[in-house]
Tab-separated table of C-alpha atoms and ligand atoms in Angstrom:
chain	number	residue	atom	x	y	z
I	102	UNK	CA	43.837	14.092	-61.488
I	103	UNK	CA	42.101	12.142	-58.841
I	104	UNK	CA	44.024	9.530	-57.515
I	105	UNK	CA	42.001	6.394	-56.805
I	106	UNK	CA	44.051	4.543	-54.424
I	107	UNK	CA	43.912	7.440	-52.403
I	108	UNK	CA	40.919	7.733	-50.317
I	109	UNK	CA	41.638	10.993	-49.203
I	110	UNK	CA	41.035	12.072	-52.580
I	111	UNK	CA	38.965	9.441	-54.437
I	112	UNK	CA	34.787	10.100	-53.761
I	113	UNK	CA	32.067	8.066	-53.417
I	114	UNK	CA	31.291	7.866	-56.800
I	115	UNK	CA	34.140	6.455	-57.645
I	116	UNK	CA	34.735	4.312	-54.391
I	117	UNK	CA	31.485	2.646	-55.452
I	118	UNK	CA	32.239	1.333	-58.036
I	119	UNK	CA	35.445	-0.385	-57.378
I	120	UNK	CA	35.771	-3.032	-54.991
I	121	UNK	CA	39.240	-2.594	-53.368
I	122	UNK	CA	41.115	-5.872	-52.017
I	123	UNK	CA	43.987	-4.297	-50.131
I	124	UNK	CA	43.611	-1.337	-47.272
I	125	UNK	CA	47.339	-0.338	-46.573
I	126	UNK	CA	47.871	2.018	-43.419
I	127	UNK	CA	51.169	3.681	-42.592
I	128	UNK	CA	52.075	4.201	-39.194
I	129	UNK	CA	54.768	6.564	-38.250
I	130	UNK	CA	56.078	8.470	-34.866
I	131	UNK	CA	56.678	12.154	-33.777
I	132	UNK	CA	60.120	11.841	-32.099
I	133	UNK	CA	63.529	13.818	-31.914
I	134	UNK	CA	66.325	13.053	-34.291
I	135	UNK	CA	69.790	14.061	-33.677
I	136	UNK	CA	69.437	17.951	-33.764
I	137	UNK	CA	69.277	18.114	-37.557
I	138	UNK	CA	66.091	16.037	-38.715
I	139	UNK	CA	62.722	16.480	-38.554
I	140	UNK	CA	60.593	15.661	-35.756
I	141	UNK	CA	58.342	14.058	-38.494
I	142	UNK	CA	60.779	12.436	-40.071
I	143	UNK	CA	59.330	9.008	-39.035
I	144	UNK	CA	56.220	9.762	-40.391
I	145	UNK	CA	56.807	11.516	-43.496
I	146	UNK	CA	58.944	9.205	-44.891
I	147	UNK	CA	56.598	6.409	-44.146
I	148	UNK	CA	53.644	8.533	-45.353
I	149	UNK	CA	56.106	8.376	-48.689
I	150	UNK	CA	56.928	4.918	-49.077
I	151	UNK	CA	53.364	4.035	-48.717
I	152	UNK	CA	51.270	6.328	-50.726
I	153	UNK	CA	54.590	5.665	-53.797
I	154	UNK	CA	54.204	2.338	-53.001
I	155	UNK	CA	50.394	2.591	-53.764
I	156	UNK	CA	50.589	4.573	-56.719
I	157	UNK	CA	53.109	2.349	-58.615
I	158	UNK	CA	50.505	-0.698	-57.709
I	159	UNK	CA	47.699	0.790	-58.827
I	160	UNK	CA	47.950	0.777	-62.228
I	161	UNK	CA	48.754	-3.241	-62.262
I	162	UNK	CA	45.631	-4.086	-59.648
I	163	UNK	CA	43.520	-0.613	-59.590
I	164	UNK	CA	42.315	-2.128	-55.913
I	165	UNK	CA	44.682	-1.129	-53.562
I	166	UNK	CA	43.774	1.842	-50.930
I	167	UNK	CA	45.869	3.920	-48.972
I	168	UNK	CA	44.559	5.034	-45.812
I	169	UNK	CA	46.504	8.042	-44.053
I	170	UNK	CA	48.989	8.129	-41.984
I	171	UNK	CA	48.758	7.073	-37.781
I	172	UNK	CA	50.683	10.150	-37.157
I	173	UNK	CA	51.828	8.898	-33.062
I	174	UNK	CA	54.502	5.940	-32.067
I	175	UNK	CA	55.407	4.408	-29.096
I	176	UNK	CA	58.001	6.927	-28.022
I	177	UNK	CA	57.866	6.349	-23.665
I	178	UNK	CA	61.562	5.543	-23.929
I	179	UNK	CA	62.305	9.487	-25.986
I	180	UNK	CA	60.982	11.462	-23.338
I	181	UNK	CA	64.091	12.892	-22.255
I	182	UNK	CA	64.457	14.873	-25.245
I	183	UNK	CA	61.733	17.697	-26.643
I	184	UNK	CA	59.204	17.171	-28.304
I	185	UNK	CA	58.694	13.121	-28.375
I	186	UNK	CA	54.499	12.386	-28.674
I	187	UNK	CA	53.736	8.647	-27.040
I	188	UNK	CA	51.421	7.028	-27.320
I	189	UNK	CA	50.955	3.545	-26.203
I	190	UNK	CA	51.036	0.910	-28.205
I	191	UNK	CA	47.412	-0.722	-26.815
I	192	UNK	CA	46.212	2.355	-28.210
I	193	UNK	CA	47.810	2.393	-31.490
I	194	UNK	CA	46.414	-1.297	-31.160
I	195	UNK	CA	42.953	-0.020	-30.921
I	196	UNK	CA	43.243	2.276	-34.016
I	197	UNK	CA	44.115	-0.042	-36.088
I	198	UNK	CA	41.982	-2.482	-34.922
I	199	UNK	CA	38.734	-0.337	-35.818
I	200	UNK	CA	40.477	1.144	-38.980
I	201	UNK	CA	40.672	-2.429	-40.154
I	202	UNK	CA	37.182	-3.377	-38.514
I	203	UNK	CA	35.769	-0.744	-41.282
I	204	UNK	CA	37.601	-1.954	-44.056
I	205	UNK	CA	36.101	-5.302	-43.414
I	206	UNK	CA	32.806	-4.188	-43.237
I	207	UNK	CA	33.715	-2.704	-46.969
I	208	UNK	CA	34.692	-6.480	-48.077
I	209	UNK	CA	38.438	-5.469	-47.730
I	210	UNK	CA	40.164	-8.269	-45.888
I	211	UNK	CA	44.033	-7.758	-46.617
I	212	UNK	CA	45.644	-5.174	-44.383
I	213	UNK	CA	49.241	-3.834	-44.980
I	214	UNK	CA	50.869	-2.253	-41.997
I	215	UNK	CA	53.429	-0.013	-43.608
I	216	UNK	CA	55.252	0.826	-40.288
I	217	UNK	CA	58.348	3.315	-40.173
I	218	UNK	CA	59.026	3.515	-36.534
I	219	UNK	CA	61.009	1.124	-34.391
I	220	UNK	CA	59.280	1.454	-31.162
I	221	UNK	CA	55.871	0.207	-32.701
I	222	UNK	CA	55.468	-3.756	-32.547
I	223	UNK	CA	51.963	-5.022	-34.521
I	224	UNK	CA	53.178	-8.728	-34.834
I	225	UNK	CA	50.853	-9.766	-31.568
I	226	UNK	CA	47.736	-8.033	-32.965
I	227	UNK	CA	48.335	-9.141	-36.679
I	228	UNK	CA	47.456	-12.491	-34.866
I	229	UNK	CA	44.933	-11.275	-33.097
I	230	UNK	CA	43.120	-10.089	-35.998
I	231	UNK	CA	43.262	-12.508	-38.036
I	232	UNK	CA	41.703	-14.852	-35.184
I	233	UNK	CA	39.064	-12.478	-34.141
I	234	UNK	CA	38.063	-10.676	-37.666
I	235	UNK	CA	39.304	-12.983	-40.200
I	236	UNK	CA	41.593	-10.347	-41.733
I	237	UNK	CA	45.356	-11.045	-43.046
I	238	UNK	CA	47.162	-8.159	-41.773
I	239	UNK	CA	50.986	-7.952	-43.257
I	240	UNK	CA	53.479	-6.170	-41.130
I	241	UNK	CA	56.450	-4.050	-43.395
I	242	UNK	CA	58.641	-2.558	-41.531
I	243	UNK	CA	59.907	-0.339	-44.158
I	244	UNK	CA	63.401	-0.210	-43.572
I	245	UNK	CA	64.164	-3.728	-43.606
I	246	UNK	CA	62.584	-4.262	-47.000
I	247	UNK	CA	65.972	-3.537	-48.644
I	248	UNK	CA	68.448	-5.182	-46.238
I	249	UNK	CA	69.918	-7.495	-48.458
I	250	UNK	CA	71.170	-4.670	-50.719
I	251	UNK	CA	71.593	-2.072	-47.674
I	252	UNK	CA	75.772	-2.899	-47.417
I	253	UNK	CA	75.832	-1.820	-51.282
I	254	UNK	CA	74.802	1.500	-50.772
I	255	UNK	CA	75.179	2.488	-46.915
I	256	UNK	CA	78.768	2.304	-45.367
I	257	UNK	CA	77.900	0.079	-42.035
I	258	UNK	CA	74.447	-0.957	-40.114
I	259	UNK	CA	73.114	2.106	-39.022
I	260	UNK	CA	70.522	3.537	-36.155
I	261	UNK	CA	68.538	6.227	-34.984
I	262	UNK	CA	69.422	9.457	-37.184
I	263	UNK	CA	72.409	8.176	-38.546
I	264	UNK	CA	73.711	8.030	-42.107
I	265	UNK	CA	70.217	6.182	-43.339
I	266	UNK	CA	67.809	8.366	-42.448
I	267	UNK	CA	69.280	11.276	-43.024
I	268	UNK	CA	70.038	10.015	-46.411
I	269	UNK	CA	66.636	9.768	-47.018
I	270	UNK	CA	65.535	12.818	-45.384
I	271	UNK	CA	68.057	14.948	-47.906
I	272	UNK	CA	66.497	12.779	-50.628
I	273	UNK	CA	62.466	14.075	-49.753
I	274	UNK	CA	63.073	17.275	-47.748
I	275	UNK	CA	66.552	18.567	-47.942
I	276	UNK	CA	65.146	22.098	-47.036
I	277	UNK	CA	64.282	20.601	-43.248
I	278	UNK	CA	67.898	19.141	-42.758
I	279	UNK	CA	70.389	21.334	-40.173
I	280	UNK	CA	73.468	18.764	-40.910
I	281	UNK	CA	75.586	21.792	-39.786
I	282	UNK	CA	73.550	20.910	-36.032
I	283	UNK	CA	73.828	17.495	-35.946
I	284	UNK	CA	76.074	16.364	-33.264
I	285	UNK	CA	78.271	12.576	-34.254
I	286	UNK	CA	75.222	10.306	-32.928
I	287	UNK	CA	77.687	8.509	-30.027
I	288	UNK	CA	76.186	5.869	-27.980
I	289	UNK	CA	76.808	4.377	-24.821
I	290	UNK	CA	77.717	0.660	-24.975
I	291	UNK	CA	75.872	-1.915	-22.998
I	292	UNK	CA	78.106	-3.073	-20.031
I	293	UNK	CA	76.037	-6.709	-20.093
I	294	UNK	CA	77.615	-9.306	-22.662
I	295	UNK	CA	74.208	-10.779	-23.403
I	296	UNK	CA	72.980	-6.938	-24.061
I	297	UNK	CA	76.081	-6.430	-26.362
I	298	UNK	CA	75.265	-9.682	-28.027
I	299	UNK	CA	71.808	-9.023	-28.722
I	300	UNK	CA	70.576	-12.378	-27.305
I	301	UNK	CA	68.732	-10.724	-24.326
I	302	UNK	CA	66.595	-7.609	-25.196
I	303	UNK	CA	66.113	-4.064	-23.121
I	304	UNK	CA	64.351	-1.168	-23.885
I	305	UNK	CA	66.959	1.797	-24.249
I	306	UNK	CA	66.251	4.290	-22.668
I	307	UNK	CA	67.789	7.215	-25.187
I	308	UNK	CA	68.283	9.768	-22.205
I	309	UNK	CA	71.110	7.088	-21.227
I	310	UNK	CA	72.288	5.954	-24.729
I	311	UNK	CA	72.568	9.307	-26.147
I	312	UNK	CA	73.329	12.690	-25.298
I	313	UNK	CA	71.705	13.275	-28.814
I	314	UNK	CA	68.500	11.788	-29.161
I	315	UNK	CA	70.819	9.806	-31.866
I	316	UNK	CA	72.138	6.314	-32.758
I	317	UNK	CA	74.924	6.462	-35.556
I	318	UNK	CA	76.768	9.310	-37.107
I	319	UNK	CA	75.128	10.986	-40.187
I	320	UNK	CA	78.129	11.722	-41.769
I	321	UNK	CA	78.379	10.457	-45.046
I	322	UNK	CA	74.905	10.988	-45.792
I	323	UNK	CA	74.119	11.475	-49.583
I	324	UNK	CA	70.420	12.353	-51.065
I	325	UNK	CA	71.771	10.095	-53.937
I	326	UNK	CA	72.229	6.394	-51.320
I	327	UNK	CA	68.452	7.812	-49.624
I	328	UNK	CA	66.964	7.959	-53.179
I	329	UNK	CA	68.475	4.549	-54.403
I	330	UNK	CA	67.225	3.141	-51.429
I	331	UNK	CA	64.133	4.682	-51.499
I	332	UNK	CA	63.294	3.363	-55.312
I	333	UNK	CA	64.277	-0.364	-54.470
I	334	UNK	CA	61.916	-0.318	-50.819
I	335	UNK	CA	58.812	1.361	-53.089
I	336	UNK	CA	59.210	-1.138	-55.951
I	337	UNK	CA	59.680	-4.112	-53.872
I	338	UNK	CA	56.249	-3.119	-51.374
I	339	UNK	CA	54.632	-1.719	-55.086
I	340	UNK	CA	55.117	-5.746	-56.450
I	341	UNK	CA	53.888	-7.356	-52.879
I	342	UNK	CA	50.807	-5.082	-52.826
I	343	UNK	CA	49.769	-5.930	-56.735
I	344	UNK	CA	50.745	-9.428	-56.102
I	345	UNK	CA	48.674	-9.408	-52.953
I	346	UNK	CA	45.350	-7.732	-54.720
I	347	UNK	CA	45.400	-10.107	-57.172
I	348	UNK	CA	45.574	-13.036	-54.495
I	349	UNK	CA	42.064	-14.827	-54.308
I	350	UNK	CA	41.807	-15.680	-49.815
I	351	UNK	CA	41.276	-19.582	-50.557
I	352	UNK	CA	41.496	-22.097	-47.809
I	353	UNK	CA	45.138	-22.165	-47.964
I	354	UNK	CA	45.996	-18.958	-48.105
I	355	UNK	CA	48.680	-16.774	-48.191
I	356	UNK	CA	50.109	-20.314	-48.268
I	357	UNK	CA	50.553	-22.287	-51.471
I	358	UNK	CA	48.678	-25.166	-52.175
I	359	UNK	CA	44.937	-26.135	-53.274
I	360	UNK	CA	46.236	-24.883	-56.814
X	102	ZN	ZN1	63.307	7.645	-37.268
């Protein structure tokens, strides 16, 4: 069956004839992960939340579109290990900028960033967008979209590789997990206060963090805690995208008022 919120697979028949109201674009990273993930993992399990995310709005709003994947992150600070891809993040800027640019020029004015990779930041140029295009551009990092319920189902804050994402790696693609590689994910602590306290900000550098590529121990991991965290991410970004389609852009919007 051809899915219509997929543009890789709808046609122009059928893309004619509806008049979509929300582009959403995942953006992942190619990037080591402990010795026992994926070097996709970033983006596959964004490409997942996104294009579930999609399909479970569809039928409510039958006018959201899923663009694929940006496959590259901002990995400069992975190097160390084999086989990070960077790419900058003026050019991942640019992408998106002309990826959105066309979606305009199809009517399509609400952007969803579904981003699954630390390193990338879009906050400065969903501003800029929305100044120079007149676009509302909504930034998910897709891990945070649960954090209220993430102490009921994960044993402690977690990190690069750790017991998260390897939880939802052996939820999607147990066949591509190695746990019997991984190493324990032990970092090196900050030796400034203000570092440690997280009121001052550094890039780390995971050659000198981690003898890894790693942040947090993956043991523990369950494919049942990835899947349950999973479901409640898709549904909550599935509700915000229907909710968001059906949103008329008034002179007060996405603000309330004028109603
Ligand atoms: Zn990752």
């Amino acid at each position: 069956m051809i899915q219509e919120w997929d543009i890789t697979a709808t046609n122009q028949h059928r893309a004619g004839r509806r008049r979509y109201q929300v582009a959403v674009l995942p953006v992942g990273a190619v990037e080591p992960h402990n010795f026992h993930l994926p070097l996709g993992q970033d983006l596959r399990h964004t490409n997942h939340v996104a294009r579930e995310s999609c399909a479970l709005a569809w039928p409510r709003c039958r006018s959201v579109l899923c663009l694929p994947a940006l496959p590259f992150g901002v990995d400069c600070n992975l190097m160390g290990f084999p086989l990070a891809i960077h790419v900058r993040q003026a050019t991942l800027d640019a992408m998106v900028r002309e990826v959105a640019a066309s979606c305009r020029h199809y009517g399509i004015r609400k952007f969803v960033l579904i981003n699954g990779h630390g390193g990338n930041d879009f906050a400065p140029l969903a501003r800029q967008l929305q100044a120079d295009m007149d676009v509302h551009v909504f930034v998910v990092d897709w891990w945070k979209v649960g954090r209220d319920r993430y102490d009921q189902i994960f044993p402690a804050p977690d990190d690069h590789a750790g017991v998260f994402e390897t939880s939802v790696a052996l939820a999607l693609w147990p066949e591509l997990v190695e746990l019997d590689r991984a190493g324990d994910g032990a970092t090196r602590e900050f030796r400034f206060q203000a570092l440690r306290e997280g009121w001052a900000y550094t890039s780390r550098d995971f050659s000198r963090l981690s003898d890894q590529c790693a942040a947090g121990n993956p043991a523990g991991a369950s494919a049942e805690k990835g899947a349950e965290y999973l479901e409640l991410v898709i549904s909550r970004i599935a509700d915000f995208l229907a909710e968001l389609a059906a949103a008329p852009i008034d002179e007060h919007f996405p603000f309330r008022g004028g109603d």
